[in-house]
Structures are given as structure tokens and as C-alpha cells.
Amino acid sequence: MIKKTNLKLLTCIFLCTIFSILNVSGQSEVLTIKERNYTATLKYNQTFYPGDPIAVRLTLVAKRKNKKFAGTSESMVYYTALDKTEKKIRKAKMYFVPAKAHTDDLFVLLPSSSYLEAGDYLLNVDFSAFCNEPKSFCVKIKCLPKEFISETIPLGPRNTEIKTDASPKRNDQIKRLNKILETTNSDSIYAFEAYSAPTPSTRRTSFFADRRTFTYSTGGSTTNLHYGIDYGIKTGNEVRACARGKVVMAEDRISTGWSICIEHLPGLYSLYYHMSELKVKVGDLVEEQQLVGLSGATGLATGPHLHWEIRLYMEAVNPDYFVTDFTLP
């Protein structure tokens, strides 16, 4: 007798084989399920790099044009290792995005760790539509290999003190930011299109997911992951919002200096660190390329620069991914 979990795995692998024949390899793929009273079309990233989000878009069209969608809470997306379907690596509920008339479009971005191993994974999209029985897509996706930079950064006395600060004030700042980043507002659809870089500068002094070792002036060291991109710009350069959104943090922090956090989509936030001056406050609704502050070297910084970071459901993801149209139109 085949166990239920093994049967699901065999079914997924079989479907992956069929879909591989029907769809030639590419960055994004399209699949369709036709039911008696509706059609479901799935678009997704078939290949991705560690640290890149996996975009998933589900389009539902009812045969009766006045029929309303039902079952939002049943629309769940997750991915697993190919041989371990029970262990969900990341999962998230889909949310509604702007769509054509008589069409329901649901979308979600799943984060991937920059430490994710290259190889094949299973992407599962479980949904129920128009009060019908639950349905699922189960497809194979591939994480491509990528090498990240490793660097050693010596810290002087000032930065050593900041890096090793264990004060209640710093811990409170970390907790408050984490509380923001772990918040998912399903109706926060501010920017559903390609984003833009926060500065016209192309000079980068550090890159996303650099593996860093900090050496202290007092001796010893720690190893950290660089969560964003550093632009080597002088103090006083304009810093602009990468996309439309709501300012949810604007304050001076011990480690990141004058900092801003902007909410763009459910669970998706952009961050701007080490600035010399802020031009916005919490609660402001900003437009893409609106001035939000001036660059600087506040907080833990070895020189003037802008640190730009994107967080998705708490996970730091590659900011460059968002400067192309990630919405799978």
C-alpha cells in the first residue's frame, strides 16, 4: 500500500515530467487548468537564484461573468525539496492584485535564502475558486548556482563599539524593526510594477548577500551576511523611494543611523540606511522616486554610502530582482 505522502510525491514528479515536456526551459512558465465553470492559469518563475524571490501569479476566469471569487484563504503557495514534500521551505497566502474585468488575479512572492542549495524543488499552489473543490498546481522549479563575494572588514574603535553594542536601546530598536518586517497587510498593494534604484549612481561598494567577516579593534571577529546593496555616494546625495509605498519607520538607529522603511506589498519592505537627513516621516505615502532623504555615514559605516535593502516576509532578498517587471503580467 502506497502512503498518502509518497503518492503525492509520485504525482508531483509525474506532473513535473509532463510539464517539462510541454514547456521548454525558461525563466517563467504558464500552465492552465480548465474546470467546468472556470479556468485557472498559473504563471511562475521556473528558475531562480539563491536570494531571489519566486513570483507566482494565479488568474481565475469564471464562465459566468457575474460570478464572484470565493476562497481567498485557501490560496496557499509553498515550495519544498524535491524528495521531501512534507517540509515546506517557505509558504505564503496569495493576495488580490489589479486585474482585467471579470478576472481575479492572485499573486505572491516567496522568498528564498541566499544559502539555498542549487537544485530542483517542488512549487505547490493550492487554491479553491468560485466555491468549487480545492485544486492544486504542483510544478518543478530550479534554483541555479550562484557564487557570493566574501570579504573581511576591519573596524576601528567607533565601529567596534557600535557592532558590539548590546544595550537595551539597541535591542529595542532591533525588536521594533523586526515587528514591522514580520507584519503582513493583505490590502497593502501600493506598488505592483517594476521598481527603480534609489540613486542614479552605479558605483557599488558592497553587494547583496556578501559574506562578511568583521574584525574588531579590540580583537576577535564576527561573521555576518550583508542584507542589501551599498552605493558609494558622497554625503548629501539624494535618496529616492524605489517604489510607491507607505513609510512605516523613519528614525535614528544605533547600527544603521538615520533609517527609513517603506511598505510596498504585503510582507514586502524597502529599507534605506546610514543617511544624513530624512525628508519623510512615519505615515507618509510616498511615490516612486520621491525624495526621502540624503545619503551619509551615520551608524556603523566605514565611509559615506547608501545601504538599500529589500525584505520579504522578514527574509532579505535581492533588490536587483525588483528593477525588472516581477509581476508576471
XYZ file of C-alpha atoms in Angstrom:
329
model
C 0.000 0.000 0.000
C 1.441 3.428 -1.011
C 1.422 6.019 1.752
C -0.512 9.213 1.078
C 2.613 11.427 1.236
C 4.505 9.134 -1.156
C 1.541 9.098 -3.527
C 1.532 12.903 -3.578
C 5.270 12.914 -4.288
C 4.898 10.461 -7.184
C 2.028 12.531 -8.588
C 4.084 15.721 -8.373
C 7.093 14.138 -10.078
C 4.849 12.738 -12.827
C 3.266 16.161 -13.401
C 6.691 17.798 -13.389
C 7.814 15.420 -16.125
C 4.743 16.164 -18.246
C 5.093 19.925 -17.728
C 8.785 19.728 -18.658
C 7.808 18.193 -21.993
C 5.094 20.771 -22.626
C 7.187 23.777 -21.566
C 10.678 24.404 -22.819
C 13.021 25.697 -20.125
C 12.788 29.404 -19.403
C 12.650 31.902 -16.583
C 8.851 31.875 -16.361
C 6.235 29.322 -17.337
C 2.452 29.247 -17.861
C 0.076 26.373 -17.059
C -3.722 26.123 -17.284
C -6.425 24.088 -15.573
C -9.855 24.110 -17.209
C -12.782 23.277 -14.957
C -16.485 23.071 -15.754
C -17.258 26.638 -14.692
C -13.882 28.399 -14.550
C -10.324 28.445 -15.903
C -7.213 28.787 -13.749
C -3.942 29.970 -15.287
C -0.683 29.815 -13.369
C 2.421 31.872 -14.124
C 5.581 31.283 -12.111
C 9.359 31.566 -12.112
C 10.693 28.234 -13.269
C 14.309 29.149 -12.491
C 15.756 31.445 -9.834
C 18.968 32.176 -7.961
C 19.527 31.879 -4.200
C 18.209 35.045 -2.581
C 15.787 35.817 -5.422
C 12.036 35.724 -4.790
C 9.854 33.206 -6.624
C 6.924 35.002 -8.267
C 3.591 33.184 -8.574
C 0.502 34.589 -10.292
C -2.858 32.829 -10.469
C -5.513 34.117 -12.877
C -9.084 32.861 -12.419
C -11.794 33.424 -15.006
C -15.359 32.275 -14.345
C -17.539 31.013 -17.193
C -20.331 33.181 -15.777
C -19.037 36.746 -15.879
C -21.002 37.851 -12.824
C -19.686 35.024 -10.685
C -17.604 36.212 -7.720
C -14.453 34.587 -6.457
C -14.596 32.746 -3.148
C -11.953 31.018 -1.090
C -9.152 33.554 -0.698
C -7.960 31.886 2.490
C -7.478 28.626 0.605
C -4.967 30.138 -1.832
C -1.653 28.953 -0.395
C 1.709 28.702 -2.139
C 4.784 26.871 -0.856
C 7.874 25.092 -2.090
C 9.680 22.037 -0.815
C 12.745 19.971 -1.527
C 12.038 17.568 -4.381
C 12.278 14.466 -2.186
C 10.644 15.887 0.977
C 7.165 17.167 0.203
C 6.153 17.413 3.856
C 8.802 20.006 4.762
C 7.707 23.406 3.499
C 10.724 25.662 3.000
C 8.647 28.827 2.669
C 4.909 29.362 2.360
C 2.564 32.329 1.999
C -1.039 33.162 1.182
C -1.792 34.767 -2.150
C -3.433 38.189 -2.326
C -5.540 40.006 -4.901
C -3.832 42.379 -7.336
C -5.286 44.646 -10.058
C -6.815 42.571 -12.853
C -8.893 42.837 -16.019
C -12.686 42.961 -15.824
C -14.347 39.616 -14.958
C -10.946 38.249 -13.922
C -9.489 37.536 -10.486
C -5.715 37.744 -10.214
C -3.905 36.500 -7.138
C -0.192 36.969 -6.630
C 2.552 36.200 -4.156
C 6.320 36.354 -3.876
C 8.058 33.569 -1.969
C 11.478 34.434 -0.534
C 14.483 32.186 -0.994
C 17.534 32.257 1.219
C 20.881 33.217 -0.293
C 22.111 29.997 1.348
C 19.578 27.829 -0.525
C 21.289 24.924 -2.266
C 21.176 24.782 -6.049
C 18.908 22.058 -7.406
C 15.297 21.117 -8.084
C 12.368 21.992 -5.837
C 8.606 21.491 -5.956
C 6.331 24.520 -6.096
C 2.792 23.893 -4.874
C -0.170 26.201 -5.432
C -3.291 25.113 -3.547
C -6.488 27.039 -4.187
C -10.268 26.901 -4.262
C -12.247 29.074 -6.670
C -15.900 30.038 -7.014
C -16.945 27.678 -4.191
C -15.617 24.643 -6.067
C -13.486 21.791 -4.783
C -9.854 22.604 -3.896
C -7.356 22.298 -6.740
C -3.564 22.273 -6.908
C -0.721 23.003 -9.239
C 2.472 21.087 -8.485
C 5.456 22.002 -10.650
C 9.209 21.669 -10.591
C 11.355 24.769 -10.176
C 15.139 25.016 -10.252
C 17.494 27.006 -8.074
C 20.552 27.875 -10.150
C 24.052 28.008 -8.661
C 25.461 31.397 -7.696
C 28.674 32.464 -6.005
C 28.705 35.289 -3.483
C 31.562 37.584 -2.505
C 33.438 37.037 0.747
C 35.211 39.963 2.387
C 36.939 40.939 5.620
C 36.232 44.414 7.034
C 38.422 45.791 9.850
C 36.521 48.042 12.259
C 38.029 50.959 14.141
C 37.177 51.727 17.772
C 33.975 53.651 16.930
C 32.502 50.951 14.681
C 33.695 48.191 17.004
C 31.720 49.819 19.808
C 28.592 50.036 17.603
C 28.909 46.457 16.350
C 29.322 45.029 19.847
C 26.662 47.260 21.451
C 24.321 45.064 23.493
C 22.436 47.883 25.191
C 18.675 47.708 25.856
C 18.227 50.674 23.489
C 19.788 48.839 20.535
C 17.930 45.621 21.340
C 14.669 47.567 21.476
C 15.391 49.109 18.062
C 16.018 45.664 16.585
C 12.804 44.263 18.078
C 10.672 47.158 16.840
C 12.029 46.874 13.294
C 11.523 43.094 13.281
C 7.929 43.596 14.408
C 7.392 45.842 11.373
C 9.074 43.437 8.959
C 7.071 40.438 10.176
C 3.774 42.283 9.591
C 1.768 41.273 6.509
C -1.120 43.527 5.474
C -3.063 41.766 2.697
C -4.580 45.031 1.473
C -1.286 46.929 1.225
C -0.952 46.950 -2.568
C 0.970 50.168 -3.154
C 3.362 49.283 -5.989
C 2.614 46.421 -8.347
C 5.093 47.112 -11.161
C 8.837 47.288 -11.711
C 10.680 49.337 -9.087
C 13.658 51.652 -9.617
C 17.018 52.099 -7.885
C 17.065 54.698 -5.075
C 20.017 56.550 -6.624
C 21.280 57.053 -10.193
C 24.770 56.052 -9.023
C 26.098 52.785 -10.443
C 29.090 52.605 -8.096
C 28.580 49.753 -5.686
C 30.935 49.181 -2.799
C 29.157 46.056 -1.487
C 26.667 43.662 -2.973
C 23.652 41.662 -1.879
C 24.473 38.623 0.291
C 28.192 39.318 0.599
C 29.659 37.031 3.240
C 31.372 39.397 5.657
C 33.840 38.967 8.488
C 34.207 41.975 10.787
C 37.452 42.189 12.767
C 37.368 44.308 15.916
C 39.917 46.844 17.077
C 39.749 45.116 20.477
C 40.472 41.695 18.959
C 38.142 38.957 17.793
C 35.699 38.916 14.901
C 32.175 38.019 13.819
C 30.744 36.729 10.550
C 27.658 38.345 9.021
C 25.579 38.369 5.857
C 25.217 41.679 4.028
C 21.481 42.089 3.532
C 21.445 44.744 0.812
C 23.395 46.769 -1.749
C 25.793 49.570 -0.814
C 26.118 52.534 -3.183
C 29.329 54.510 -2.785
C 27.941 58.062 -2.872
C 29.018 61.182 -1.025
C 27.191 62.621 1.952
C 24.242 64.772 0.879
C 23.273 62.885 -2.283
C 19.544 62.497 -2.879
C 17.949 59.197 -1.860
C 14.633 58.405 -3.517
C 11.911 55.819 -2.865
C 12.313 52.760 -5.077
C 8.517 52.497 -5.449
C 5.230 53.864 -4.181
C 4.555 52.920 -0.595
C 3.875 53.857 2.999
C 6.621 54.977 5.380
C 6.474 52.698 8.417
C 9.791 53.655 10.066
C 11.838 56.870 9.991
C 14.321 57.267 12.845
C 17.922 57.373 14.019
C 19.176 53.896 14.924
C 22.430 52.913 16.625
C 23.624 50.444 13.992
C 22.056 51.822 10.792
C 21.986 55.556 11.563
C 19.190 57.653 10.077
C 16.970 54.996 8.542
C 13.727 54.618 6.600
C 11.483 51.611 5.985
C 8.734 51.688 3.325
C 5.940 49.124 2.856
C 5.153 48.296 -0.806
C 3.249 44.977 -0.901
C 2.026 42.518 1.738
C 5.173 41.499 3.621
C 7.449 43.463 1.249
C 9.527 46.385 2.556
C 12.423 48.518 1.334
C 14.999 49.970 3.723
C 17.450 52.885 3.401
C 20.289 53.189 5.912
C 23.124 55.496 7.051
C 21.535 58.718 5.816
C 22.490 62.202 6.978
C 18.973 63.625 6.804
C 15.394 62.344 6.467
C 12.760 64.054 4.333
C 9.749 61.910 5.324
C 8.030 60.735 8.482
C 6.073 57.665 9.599
C 2.660 57.512 7.946
C 3.659 59.407 4.794
C 2.537 57.914 1.480
C 5.410 58.348 -0.961
C 5.533 57.991 -4.727
C 8.209 56.233 -6.756
C 11.364 58.376 -6.981
C 10.108 60.807 -4.339
C 12.920 62.301 -2.264
C 13.042 60.556 1.118
C 16.418 61.613 2.469
C 20.079 62.468 1.911
C 22.933 59.955 2.000
C 25.511 59.963 4.767
C 27.717 57.856 7.018
C 25.660 57.584 10.202
C 25.582 54.408 12.280
C 28.031 51.611 11.533
C 29.710 52.907 8.384
C 33.320 52.974 7.204
C 32.501 55.855 4.827
C 29.642 57.728 3.147
C 27.256 55.420 1.296
C 23.641 54.347 0.908
C 22.590 50.891 2.030
C 19.464 49.759 0.118
C 17.722 46.606 1.282
C 14.543 44.657 0.456
C 12.853 42.355 2.967
C 10.168 39.830 2.041
C 8.423 38.102 4.958
C 11.486 39.011 7.069
C 13.940 37.404 4.610
C 16.481 39.684 2.927
C 16.093 39.222 -0.843
C 17.979 40.530 -3.867
C 16.980 44.184 -4.550
C 18.025 43.900 -8.218
C 15.182 41.436 -8.762
C 12.648 44.241 -8.372
C 14.007 46.627 -11.010
C 12.533 44.358 -13.694
C 8.817 43.606 -14.031
C 8.484 40.900 -11.406
C 4.662 40.784 -11.616
C 4.473 38.191 -14.438
C 1.983 40.247 -16.494
